[in-house]
Amino acid sequence: MREVITDDGTITLKNDKYNECYHSTEGAVTETLYKHIYPAFSVVDKKEIKILDICFGLGYNTFVAILNRPINSKLKIYSPEFDGELVKSLKNFNYPKEFEKIKHIINFISENLYYKDEWVEVEVFIGDAREYIKTLDEVDIVFQDAFSPKVNRELWTIEYFKDIEKLKPTIITTYTVSTAIRFAMHNLGYNLYTHPYDNIRKGTLASKEKLNFPSAKFDEKLTRVKNPFYYEDKNL
């Protein structure tokens, strides 16, 4: 892997296996905040917030969520990750300065794959995310942040999203605007929205509830798409 400096000055890595960076070049922290943390926390306000972070990677989604934890809310974060060696290396990763206040959490997760205190609980599972999510109960938020459907299709199939649906999340956040992915969510009855922020490339927000975000206007798009499809396990 090689380091890539993103537009907001934060560092990400380019994965050799998938030939993709872990974050958009618009910024590792910027992408995390605006595509995942801000929209999710704006609609989920509970004393205990359960988050499924797909996949852990460099930990930005989990760590930025901790740094922006709503006051008086406990976070329980579950995150599968295929690359155990990557997680072990994170205690030496060059995170932004603001991460220093949670350096003890980063180090503990890097060494033990979990962390727990009064306000934060994190569990990192090394293995297949598809099997891991079947072991979970309900969650409030899903950060759908796997590598792109082009290279990591197994985490974007209709079967995968059916397993996510069973967790009854209030909101799913993701960077992709893929028609195939939106079609899968649409078929499962999700309302589709896009991000309201002007400083990032738009992604997708999905919920069974009516949310106050700009509509993705996917029903309108379907009238213009001749052969809409979604990915299936049998076609992997």
Backbone as CSV, one residue per row, in Angstrom:
resi,resn,N_x,N_y,N_z,CA_x,CA_y,CA_z,C_x,C_y,C_z
1,MET,0.840,-1.196,0.000,0.000,0.000,0.000,0.877,1.247,0.000
2,ARG,0.354,2.307,-0.574,1.095,3.567,-0.547,0.198,4.671,-0.006
3,GLU,0.817,5.646,0.650,0.078,6.769,1.205,-0.370,7.722,0.102
4,VAL,-1.566,8.281,0.278,-2.102,9.293,-0.626,-2.578,10.459,0.220
5,ILE,-2.073,11.662,-0.053,-2.508,12.856,0.671,-3.743,13.400,-0.030
6,THR,-4.839,13.511,0.702,-6.099,13.953,0.112,-6.223,15.476,0.166
7,ASP,-7.296,15.991,-0.442,-7.430,17.431,-0.609,-7.557,18.208,0.696
8,ASP,-8.040,17.549,1.765,-8.140,18.268,3.038,-6.885,18.092,3.902
9,GLY,-5.842,17.494,3.302,-4.569,17.334,3.999,-4.440,16.056,4.779
10,THR,-5.530,15.281,4.908,-5.474,14.016,5.626,-4.948,12.914,4.707
11,ILE,-4.464,11.861,5.329,-3.801,10.784,4.583,-4.691,9.554,4.500
12,THR,-4.740,8.960,3.314,-5.386,7.665,3.140,-4.367,6.720,2.525
13,LEU,-4.780,5.500,2.256,-3.911,4.520,1.617,-4.578,3.995,0.356
14,LYS,-3.779,3.580,-0.602,-4.301,2.902,-1.785,-4.083,1.407,-1.623
15,ASN,-5.177,0.647,-1.688,-5.128,-0.793,-1.486,-4.661,-1.484,-2.760
16,ASP,-3.643,-2.326,-2.631,-3.071,-3.001,-3.805,-4.028,-4.025,-4.393
17,LYS,-4.753,-4.744,-3.541,-5.646,-5.799,-4.019,-6.783,-5.228,-4.857
18,TYR,-7.409,-4.170,-4.374,-8.567,-3.605,-5.056,-8.210,-2.429,-5.965
19,ASN,-6.973,-1.962,-5.865,-6.496,-0.837,-6.677,-7.370,0.404,-6.478
20,GLU,-7.810,0.610,-5.259,-8.600,1.777,-4.901,-8.112,2.338,-3.573
21,CYS,-8.328,3.636,-3.408,-8.009,4.258,-2.119,-9.134,3.987,-1.125
22,TYR,-8.794,4.034,0.150,-9.794,3.825,1.189,-10.755,5.005,1.295
23,HIS,-10.360,6.145,0.738,-11.211,7.329,0.795,-11.114,8.103,-0.512
24,SER,-12.111,8.931,-0.747,-12.076,9.840,-1.878,-10.933,10.833,-1.699
25,THR,-10.371,11.271,-2.797,-9.286,12.251,-2.720,-9.778,13.613,-2.249
26,GLU,-11.105,13.814,-2.131,-11.599,15.086,-1.610,-11.272,15.246,-0.128
27,GLY,-10.878,14.139,0.528,-10.445,14.243,1.915,-10.971,13.121,2.767
28,ALA,-10.091,12.457,3.503,-10.500,11.324,4.334,-11.463,11.767,5.430
29,VAL,-11.122,12.838,6.134,-12.007,13.331,7.197,-13.224,14.018,6.599
30,THR,-13.034,14.802,5.557,-14.156,15.493,4.914,-15.205,14.501,4.435
31,GLU,-14.773,13.445,3.737,-15.706,12.437,3.253,-16.425,11.751,4.416
32,THR,-15.675,11.397,5.440,-16.257,10.722,6.595,-17.327,11.579,7.274
33,LEU,-17.001,12.833,7.507,-17.936,13.720,8.193,-19.208,13.951,7.388
34,TYR,-19.050,14.333,6.123,-20.196,14.796,5.350,-20.995,13.667,4.697
35,LYS,-20.355,12.543,4.413,-21.097,11.456,3.784,-21.656,10.461,4.793
36,HIS,-21.084,10.462,5.996,-21.526,9.476,6.978,-21.957,10.099,8.314
37,ILE,-21.048,10.759,8.989,-21.294,11.185,10.377,-22.410,12.231,10.467
38,TYR,-22.282,13.325,9.749,-23.274,14.399,9.871,-24.688,13.949,9.500
39,PRO,-24.891,13.317,8.348,-26.271,12.910,8.037,-26.822,11.875,9.010
40,ALA,-25.983,10.935,9.436,-26.456,9.878,10.335,-26.842,10.441,11.699
41,PHE,-25.963,11.242,12.283,-26.244,11.782,13.608,-27.350,12.838,13.590
42,SER,-27.660,13.378,12.430,-28.749,14.360,12.354,-30.118,13.705,12.463
43,VAL,-30.197,12.390,12.204,-31.498,11.710,12.264,-31.587,10.676,13.382
44,VAL,-30.456,10.295,13.958,-30.466,9.317,15.049,-30.005,10.003,16.334
45,ASP,-30.912,10.157,17.252,-30.633,10.832,18.521,-31.185,9.958,19.640
46,LYS,-30.318,9.113,20.187,-30.730,8.159,21.211,-29.671,8.104,22.306
47,LYS,-30.024,7.568,23.450,-29.050,7.408,24.531,-27.986,6.374,24.170
48,GLU,-28.373,5.379,23.352,-27.410,4.394,22.877,-27.593,4.252,21.372
49,ILE,-26.541,4.542,20.632,-26.585,4.497,19.171,-25.713,3.344,18.688
50,LYS,-26.335,2.429,17.954,-25.612,1.280,17.431,-25.285,1.501,15.955
51,ILE,-24.001,1.345,15.637,-23.513,1.624,14.289,-22.833,0.394,13.710
52,LEU,-23.156,0.076,12.461,-22.442,-0.946,11.710,-21.573,-0.224,10.687
53,ASP,-20.273,-0.355,10.831,-19.305,0.334,9.969,-18.716,-0.679,8.994
54,ILE,-19.178,-0.647,7.737,-18.721,-1.558,6.686,-17.776,-0.814,5.762
55,CYS,-16.530,-1.088,5.693,-15.692,-1.960,6.508,-14.743,-1.082,7.325
56,PHE,-14.038,-1.642,8.307,-13.261,-0.817,9.223,-12.137,-0.065,8.515
57,GLY,-11.371,-0.759,7.675,-10.302,-0.096,6.923,-9.323,0.636,7.810
58,LEU,-9.161,1.939,7.577,-8.263,2.775,8.383,-8.954,3.320,9.632
59,GLY,-10.228,3.004,9.790,-10.932,3.378,11.018,-11.482,4.784,11.056
60,TYR,-11.381,5.522,9.958,-11.827,6.917,9.992,-13.294,7.045,10.398
61,ASN,-14.178,6.242,9.830,-15.602,6.370,10.166,-15.837,6.157,11.660
62,THR,-15.235,5.113,12.197,-15.393,4.818,13.621,-14.781,5.910,14.474
63,PHE,-13.557,6.313,14.158,-12.860,7.293,15.002,-13.488,8.681,14.918
64,VAL,-13.922,9.090,13.746,-14.567,10.403,13.615,-15.941,10.384,14.280
65,ALA,-16.627,9.239,14.236,-17.892,9.116,14.969,-17.658,9.307,16.464
66,ILE,-16.601,8.710,16.980,-16.277,8.856,18.403,-15.974,10.313,18.737
67,LEU,-15.207,10.960,17.869,-14.856,12.362,18.106,-16.067,13.285,18.039
68,ASN,-17.109,12.862,17.337,-18.315,13.677,17.179,-19.524,13.060,17.883
69,ARG,-19.253,12.223,18.862,-20.324,11.541,19.588,-21.316,12.547,20.166
70,PRO,-22.620,12.357,19.884,-23.615,13.259,20.481,-23.528,13.237,22.002
71,ILE,-23.697,14.384,22.600,-23.617,14.505,24.056,-24.642,13.578,24.708
72,ASN,-24.188,12.863,25.719,-25.029,11.946,26.502,-25.486,10.714,25.724
73,SER,-24.854,10.448,24.581,-25.157,9.233,23.829,-23.975,8.275,23.891
74,LYS,-24.272,7.012,24.153,-23.235,5.983,24.092,-23.204,5.401,22.693
75,LEU,-22.000,5.170,22.166,-21.841,4.571,20.848,-21.413,3.114,20.977
76,LYS,-22.109,2.247,20.263,-21.700,0.852,20.134,-21.466,0.616,18.643
77,ILE,-20.216,0.379,18.279,-19.837,0.295,16.874,-19.334,-1.104,16.561
78,TYR,-19.907,-1.689,15.526,-19.518,-3.025,15.068,-18.942,-2.884,13.666
79,SER,-17.760,-3.457,13.459,-17.118,-3.241,12.164,-16.344,-4.461,11.690
80,PRO,-16.756,-5.055,10.578,-15.977,-6.141,9.990,-14.844,-5.597,9.133
81,GLU,-13.776,-6.362,9.028,-12.618,-5.969,8.205,-11.880,-7.230,7.791
82,PHE,-11.546,-7.324,6.537,-10.889,-8.519,6.025,-9.390,-8.536,6.326
83,ASP,-8.777,-7.355,6.414,-7.321,-7.238,6.528,-6.895,-7.011,7.980
84,GLY,-6.629,-8.093,8.684,-6.224,-7.979,10.085,-4.892,-7.288,10.277
85,GLU,-3.981,-7.479,9.343,-2.663,-6.839,9.445,-2.785,-5.325,9.332
86,LEU,-3.721,-4.865,8.524,-3.944,-3.425,8.411,-4.367,-2.852,9.753
87,VAL,-5.306,-3.510,10.422,-5.785,-3.023,11.722,-4.642,-2.993,12.732
88,LYS,-3.810,-4.011,12.734,-2.666,-4.050,13.648,-1.709,-2.891,13.425
89,SER,-1.643,-2.403,12.190,-0.685,-1.340,11.844,-1.188,0.054,12.200
90,LEU,-2.451,0.184,12.559,-3.044,1.514,12.701,-2.501,2.303,13.878
91,LYS,-1.907,1.632,14.849,-1.316,2.374,15.971,-0.150,3.239,15.509
92,ASN,0.361,2.945,14.319,1.471,3.730,13.770,1.055,4.594,12.592
93,PHE,-0.227,4.650,12.293,-0.699,5.418,11.143,-0.687,6.910,11.453
94,ASN,-0.445,7.701,10.435,-0.321,9.153,10.592,-1.701,9.822,10.488
95,TYR,-2.450,9.757,11.581,-3.772,10.377,11.619,-3.661,11.887,11.837
96,PRO,-4.736,12.642,11.580,-4.732,14.088,11.857,-4.520,14.369,13.335
97,LYS,-4.078,15.572,13.643,-3.762,15.943,15.017,-4.939,15.780,15.961
98,GLU,-6.160,16.039,15.468,-7.318,15.960,16.355,-7.575,14.545,16.856
99,PHE,-6.956,13.558,16.210,-7.106,12.178,16.664,-6.258,11.869,17.897
100,GLU,-5.383,12.776,18.276,-4.520,12.533,19.441,-5.337,12.311,20.710
101,LYS,-6.497,12.962,20.808,-7.306,12.837,22.017,-7.921,11.449,22.163
102,ILE,-7.941,10.674,21.073,-8.441,9.295,21.171,-7.348,8.293,20.793
103,LYS,-6.106,8.721,20.920,-4.986,7.833,20.573,-5.017,6.553,21.393
104,HIS,-5.435,6.631,22.638,-5.499,5.431,23.480,-6.521,4.438,22.935
105,ILE,-7.613,4.952,22.347,-8.620,4.076,21.741,-8.078,3.420,20.486
106,ILE,-7.426,4.214,19.649,-6.823,3.692,18.413,-5.830,2.583,18.732
107,ASN,-4.964,2.833,19.692,-3.934,1.848,20.043,-4.553,0.559,20.579
108,PHE,-5.573,0.700,21.416,-6.186,-0.490,22.014,-6.897,-1.337,20.956
109,ILE,-7.607,-0.670,20.057,-8.286,-1.401,18.981,-7.261,-2.068,18.074
110,SER,-6.189,-1.372,17.763,-5.150,-1.923,16.906,-4.561,-3.209,17.489
111,GLU,-4.443,-3.248,18.794,-3.825,-4.398,19.450,-4.832,-5.481,19.853
112,ASN,-6.087,-5.086,20.139,-7.045,-6.031,20.723,-8.335,-6.227,19.923
113,LEU,-8.527,-5.414,18.908,-9.711,-5.485,18.048,-11.011,-5.113,18.770
114,TYR,-10.891,-4.499,19.923,-12.082,-3.985,20.593,-11.670,-2.885,21.558
115,TYR,-12.664,-2.135,22.022,-12.425,-1.116,23.038,-13.752,-0.879,23.748
116,LYS,-13.677,-0.591,25.053,-14.898,-0.308,25.787,-14.620,0.624,26.951
117,ASP,-15.430,1.672,27.062,-15.441,2.509,28.254,-16.896,2.922,28.509
118,GLU,-17.100,3.936,29.318,-18.465,4.329,29.689,-19.301,4.784,28.495
119,TRP,-18.648,5.395,27.488,-19.379,6.024,26.389,-19.145,5.398,25.020
120,VAL,-18.149,4.563,24.931,-17.779,4.016,23.624,-17.505,2.529,23.727
121,GLU,-18.043,1.781,22.786,-17.757,0.358,22.673,-17.554,0.032,21.193
122,VAL,-16.413,-0.559,20.880,-16.078,-0.881,19.489,-15.674,-2.339,19.396
123,GLU,-16.202,-3.015,18.381,-15.816,-4.397,18.102,-15.420,-4.505,16.633
124,VAL,-14.189,-4.929,16.383,-13.714,-5.154,15.019,-13.631,-6.659,14.783
125,PHE,-14.283,-7.106,13.727,-14.290,-8.525,13.390,-13.441,-8.747,12.150
126,ILE,-12.442,-9.622,12.256,-11.598,-9.924,11.110,-12.186,-11.131,10.374
127,GLY,-12.678,-10.882,9.175,-13.297,-11.956,8.413,-14.315,-11.421,7.427
128,ASP,-15.214,-12.286,6.997,-16.192,-11.985,5.956,-17.343,-11.153,6.526
129,ALA,-17.502,-9.954,6.018,-18.568,-9.071,6.494,-19.943,-9.683,6.298
130,ARG,-20.123,-10.457,5.230,-21.436,-11.054,4.952,-21.858,-12.025,6.048
131,GLU,-20.891,-12.743,6.606,-21.211,-13.667,7.695,-21.364,-12.928,9.017
132,TYR,-20.547,-11.911,9.213,-20.568,-11.167,10.468,-21.913,-10.482,10.702
133,ILE,-22.477,-9.860,9.670,-23.714,-9.101,9.882,-24.876,-10.016,10.259
134,LYS,-24.772,-11.288,9.933,-25.822,-12.238,10.304,-25.831,-12.538,11.799
135,THR,-24.753,-12.168,12.489,-24.659,-12.419,13.936,-25.165,-11.239,14.761
136,LEU,-25.499,-10.126,14.122,-25.853,-8.911,14.840,-27.357,-8.791,15.040
137,ASP,-27.730,-8.034,16.069,-29.119,-7.656,16.263,-29.358,-6.332,15.548
138,GLU,-30.368,-5.615,15.945,-30.702,-4.366,15.276,-29.603,-3.308,15.462
139,VAL,-29.420,-2.469,14.443,-28.528,-1.318,14.526,-29.308,-0.086,14.082
140,ASP,-28.785,1.083,14.421,-29.436,2.340,14.058,-28.887,2.931,12.771
141,ILE,-27.585,2.736,12.564,-26.886,3.371,11.447,-26.016,2.342,10.750
142,VAL,-25.985,2.394,9.430,-25.033,1.592,8.666,-24.197,2.532,7.804
143,PHE,-22.881,2.513,8.046,-21.954,3.206,7.154,-21.576,2.197,6.067
144,GLN,-22.181,2.290,4.902,-21.910,1.356,3.809,-20.723,1.901,3.017
145,ASP,-19.535,1.506,3.466,-18.310,2.145,2.973,-17.295,1.122,2.493
146,ALA,-17.782,0.040,1.885,-16.887,-0.960,1.308,-16.253,-0.413,0.032
147,PHE,-15.213,-1.094,-0.464,-14.679,-0.733,-1.770,-15.796,-0.810,-2.803
148,SER,-15.615,-0.163,-3.924,-16.692,0.060,-4.881,-17.283,-1.230,-5.444
149,PRO,-18.529,-1.155,-5.924,-19.159,-2.332,-6.543,-18.347,-2.904,-7.709
150,LYS,-17.569,-2.081,-8.344,-16.761,-2.540,-9.483,-15.751,-3.591,-9.072
151,VAL,-15.196,-3.468,-7.854,-14.128,-4.376,-7.438,-14.495,-5.234,-6.230
152,ASN,-15.575,-4.894,-5.533,-15.942,-5.600,-4.294,-17.439,-5.880,-4.286
153,ARG,-17.910,-6.479,-5.377,-19.349,-6.611,-5.628,-20.075,-7.400,-4.549
154,GLU,-19.366,-8.316,-3.853,-20.038,-9.167,-2.869,-20.661,-8.380,-1.730
155,LEU,-20.197,-7.148,-1.503,-20.775,-6.329,-0.444,-21.754,-5.296,-0.983
156,TRP,-22.314,-5.574,-2.165,-23.295,-4.671,-2.766,-24.450,-5.426,-3.431
157,THR,-24.614,-6.691,-3.138,-25.652,-7.485,-3.795,-27.013,-7.302,-3.128
158,ILE,-28.053,-7.727,-3.820,-29.385,-7.666,-3.243,-29.475,-8.569,-2.011
159,GLU,-28.788,-9.718,-2.036,-28.801,-10.614,-0.877,-28.138,-9.956,0.334
160,TYR,-27.037,-9.253,0.081,-26.345,-8.530,1.147,-27.266,-7.477,1.761
161,PHE,-27.935,-6.706,0.923,-28.805,-5.651,1.440,-30.036,-6.217,2.141
162,LYS,-30.463,-7.411,1.778,-31.549,-8.062,2.519,-31.107,-8.380,3.944
163,ASP,-29.843,-8.798,4.107,-29.321,-9.054,5.455,-29.166,-7.755,6.241
164,ILE,-28.781,-6.681,5.557,-28.715,-5.373,6.202,-30.118,-4.939,6.633
165,GLU,-31.111,-5.168,5.777,-32.486,-4.781,6.067,-32.981,-5.424,7.359
166,LYS,-32.562,-6.658,7.620,-32.989,-7.369,8.826,-32.519,-6.671,10.099
167,LEU,-31.474,-5.855,9.995,-30.952,-5.125,11.158,-31.759,-3.873,11.463
168,LYS,-32.699,-3.531,10.590,-33.627,-2.413,10.769,-32.938,-1.073,11.045
169,PRO,-31.934,-0.712,10.230,-31.282,0.582,10.458,-32.218,1.745,10.154
170,THR,-32.071,2.814,10.896,-32.805,4.042,10.603,-32.278,4.678,9.326
171,ILE,-30.955,4.592,9.116,-30.351,5.211,7.944,-29.134,4.407,7.487
172,ILE,-28.982,4.322,6.173,-27.779,3.769,5.550,-27.115,4.916,4.801
173,THR,-25.837,5.118,5.053,-25.097,6.175,4.365,-24.044,5.539,3.461
174,THR,-23.895,6.079,2.266,-22.872,5.560,1.372,-22.452,6.614,0.349
175,TYR,-21.269,6.416,-0.191,-20.720,7.356,-1.167,-21.219,7.093,-2.581
176,THR,-21.731,5.892,-2.860,-22.027,5.520,-4.236,-23.350,6.116,-4.718
177,VAL,-23.420,6.390,-6.022,-24.667,6.781,-6.673,-24.999,5.781,-7.778
178,SER,-24.387,4.602,-7.698,-24.601,3.554,-8.695,-26.089,3.232,-8.852
179,THR,-26.544,3.197,-10.098,-27.937,2.855,-10.362,-28.262,1.446,-9.858
180,ALA,-27.331,0.510,-10.042,-27.560,-0.869,-9.595,-27.753,-0.943,-8.082
181,ILE,-26.966,-0.182,-7.345,-27.070,-0.197,-5.885,-28.361,0.475,-5.434
182,ARG,-28.662,1.596,-6.035,-29.907,2.278,-5.688,-31.121,1.418,-6.061
183,PHE,-31.033,0.696,-7.155,-32.139,-0.162,-7.570,-32.368,-1.283,-6.556
184,ALA,-31.278,-1.843,-6.022,-31.397,-2.878,-4.990,-32.110,-2.321,-3.761
185,MET,-31.687,-1.148,-3.306,-32.317,-0.537,-2.140,-33.772,-0.175,-2.421
186,HIS,-34.011,0.349,-3.606,-35.364,0.716,-4.017,-36.283,-0.499,-3.982
187,ASN,-35.806,-1.630,-4.463,-36.611,-2.847,-4.478,-36.923,-3.367,-3.083
188,LEU,-36.101,-2.996,-2.116,-36.343,-3.400,-0.735,-37.187,-2.383,0.028
189,GLY,-37.661,-1.367,-0.680,-38.584,-0.424,-0.068,-37.947,0.774,0.610
190,TYR,-36.671,1.023,0.343,-36.012,2.173,0.952,-36.351,3.457,0.200
191,ASN,-36.515,4.523,0.957,-36.567,5.861,0.381,-35.136,6.302,0.115
192,LEU,-34.891,6.882,-1.038,-33.533,7.237,-1.426,-33.362,8.746,-1.464
193,TYR,-32.300,9.177,-0.806,-31.982,10.591,-0.726,-30.534,10.809,-1.149
194,THR,-30.187,12.093,-1.295,-28.798,12.426,-1.547,-28.325,13.428,-0.500
195,HIS,-27.032,13.632,-0.430,-26.473,14.498,0.605,-26.786,15.970,0.317
196,PRO,-27.067,16.749,1.357,-27.454,18.143,1.155,-26.278,19.119,1.107
197,TYR,-25.061,18.611,1.229,-23.899,19.481,1.372,-23.279,19.811,0.012
198,ASP,-22.855,21.060,-0.150,-22.316,21.525,-1.431,-20.815,21.274,-1.594
199,ASN,-20.139,20.913,-0.511,-18.673,20.809,-0.563,-18.174,19.402,-0.859
200,ILE,-19.079,18.466,-1.174,-18.663,17.093,-1.469,-19.417,16.567,-2.686
201,ARG,-18.862,15.538,-3.301,-19.608,14.828,-4.330,-20.738,14.063,-3.655
202,LYS,-21.893,14.084,-4.263,-23.074,13.485,-3.649,-22.957,11.959,-3.587
203,GLY,-23.586,11.381,-2.579,-23.681,9.943,-2.442,-25.140,9.563,-2.295
204,THR,-25.410,8.529,-1.502,-26.776,8.067,-1.311,-27.068,7.890,0.174
205,LEU,-28.247,8.309,0.580,-28.769,8.078,1.919,-30.057,7.282,1.756
206,ALA,-30.205,6.209,2.502,-31.373,5.342,2.355,-32.028,5.110,3.704
207,SER,-33.356,5.092,3.703,-34.082,4.882,4.954,-35.493,4.395,4.641
208,LYS,-36.046,3.565,5.519,-37.452,3.188,5.412,-38.346,4.326,5.912
209,GLU,-37.740,5.294,6.584,-38.482,6.439,7.094,-38.392,7.609,6.120
210,LYS,-39.293,8.566,6.288,-39.238,9.804,5.526,-38.258,10.749,6.221
211,LEU,-37.209,11.130,5.506,-36.181,11.983,6.092,-36.124,13.332,5.383
212,ASN,-35.572,14.297,6.082,-35.502,15.658,5.540,-34.187,15.872,4.789
213,PHE,-33.998,15.078,3.743,-32.852,15.243,2.851,-33.363,15.402,1.422
214,PRO,-32.548,15.955,0.530,-32.985,16.064,-0.866,-33.253,14.689,-1.464
215,SER,-34.355,14.546,-2.163,-34.691,13.274,-2.790,-33.690,12.928,-3.882
216,ALA,-33.359,11.644,-3.984,-32.503,11.193,-5.081,-33.279,11.091,-6.387
217,LYS,-34.602,11.269,-6.328,-35.480,11.248,-7.504,-35.264,9.987,-8.334
218,PHE,-35.145,8.858,-7.615,-34.826,7.617,-8.310,-36.015,7.077,-9.105
219,ASP,-37.225,7.298,-8.634,-38.396,6.853,-9.381,-38.431,7.502,-10.767
220,GLU,-38.045,8.776,-10.801,-37.994,9.477,-12.088,-36.920,8.876,-12.980
221,LYS,-35.775,8.542,-12.391,-34.693,7.975,-13.192,-35.077,6.628,-13.776
222,LEU,-35.831,5.840,-13.025,-36.224,4.514,-13.515,-37.036,4.587,-14.802
223,THR,-37.741,5.697,-15.009,-38.519,5.840,-16.242,-37.615,6.031,-17.449
224,ARG,-36.331,6.377,-17.191,-35.398,6.604,-18.291,-34.399,5.466,-18.466
225,VAL,-34.374,4.521,-17.518,-33.427,3.405,-17.582,-34.110,2.215,-18.248
226,LYS,-33.562,1.732,-19.336,-34.205,0.663,-20.107,-34.180,-0.678,-19.377
227,ASN,-33.056,-1.037,-18.854,-32.928,-2.355,-18.225,-32.269,-2.238,-16.850
228,PRO,-32.994,-1.735,-15.860,-32.393,-1.621,-14.515,-32.083,-3.000,-13.953
229,PHE,-31.010,-3.089,-13.199,-30.624,-4.366,-12.610,-29.940,-4.116,-11.283
230,TYR,-29.848,-5.168,-10.485,-29.040,-5.120,-9.274,-28.128,-6.333,-9.272
231,TYR,-27.072,-6.265,-8.469,-26.118,-7.370,-8.389,-26.698,-8.482,-7.519
232,GLU,-26.411,-9.725,-7.906,-26.860,-10.885,-7.159,-25.669,-11.806,-6.874
233,ASP,-25.762,-12.541,-5.777,-24.670,-13.455,-5.409,-24.355,-14.428,-6.536
234,LYS,-25.360,-14.897,-7.235,-25.149,-15.900,-8.274,-24.331,-15.377,-9.449
235,ASN,-24.196,-14.045,-9.551,-23.455,-13.447,-10.658,-22.075,-12.969,-10.268
236,LEU,-21.651,-13.264,-9.044,-20.333,-12.816,-8.594,-19.238,-13.517,-9.380
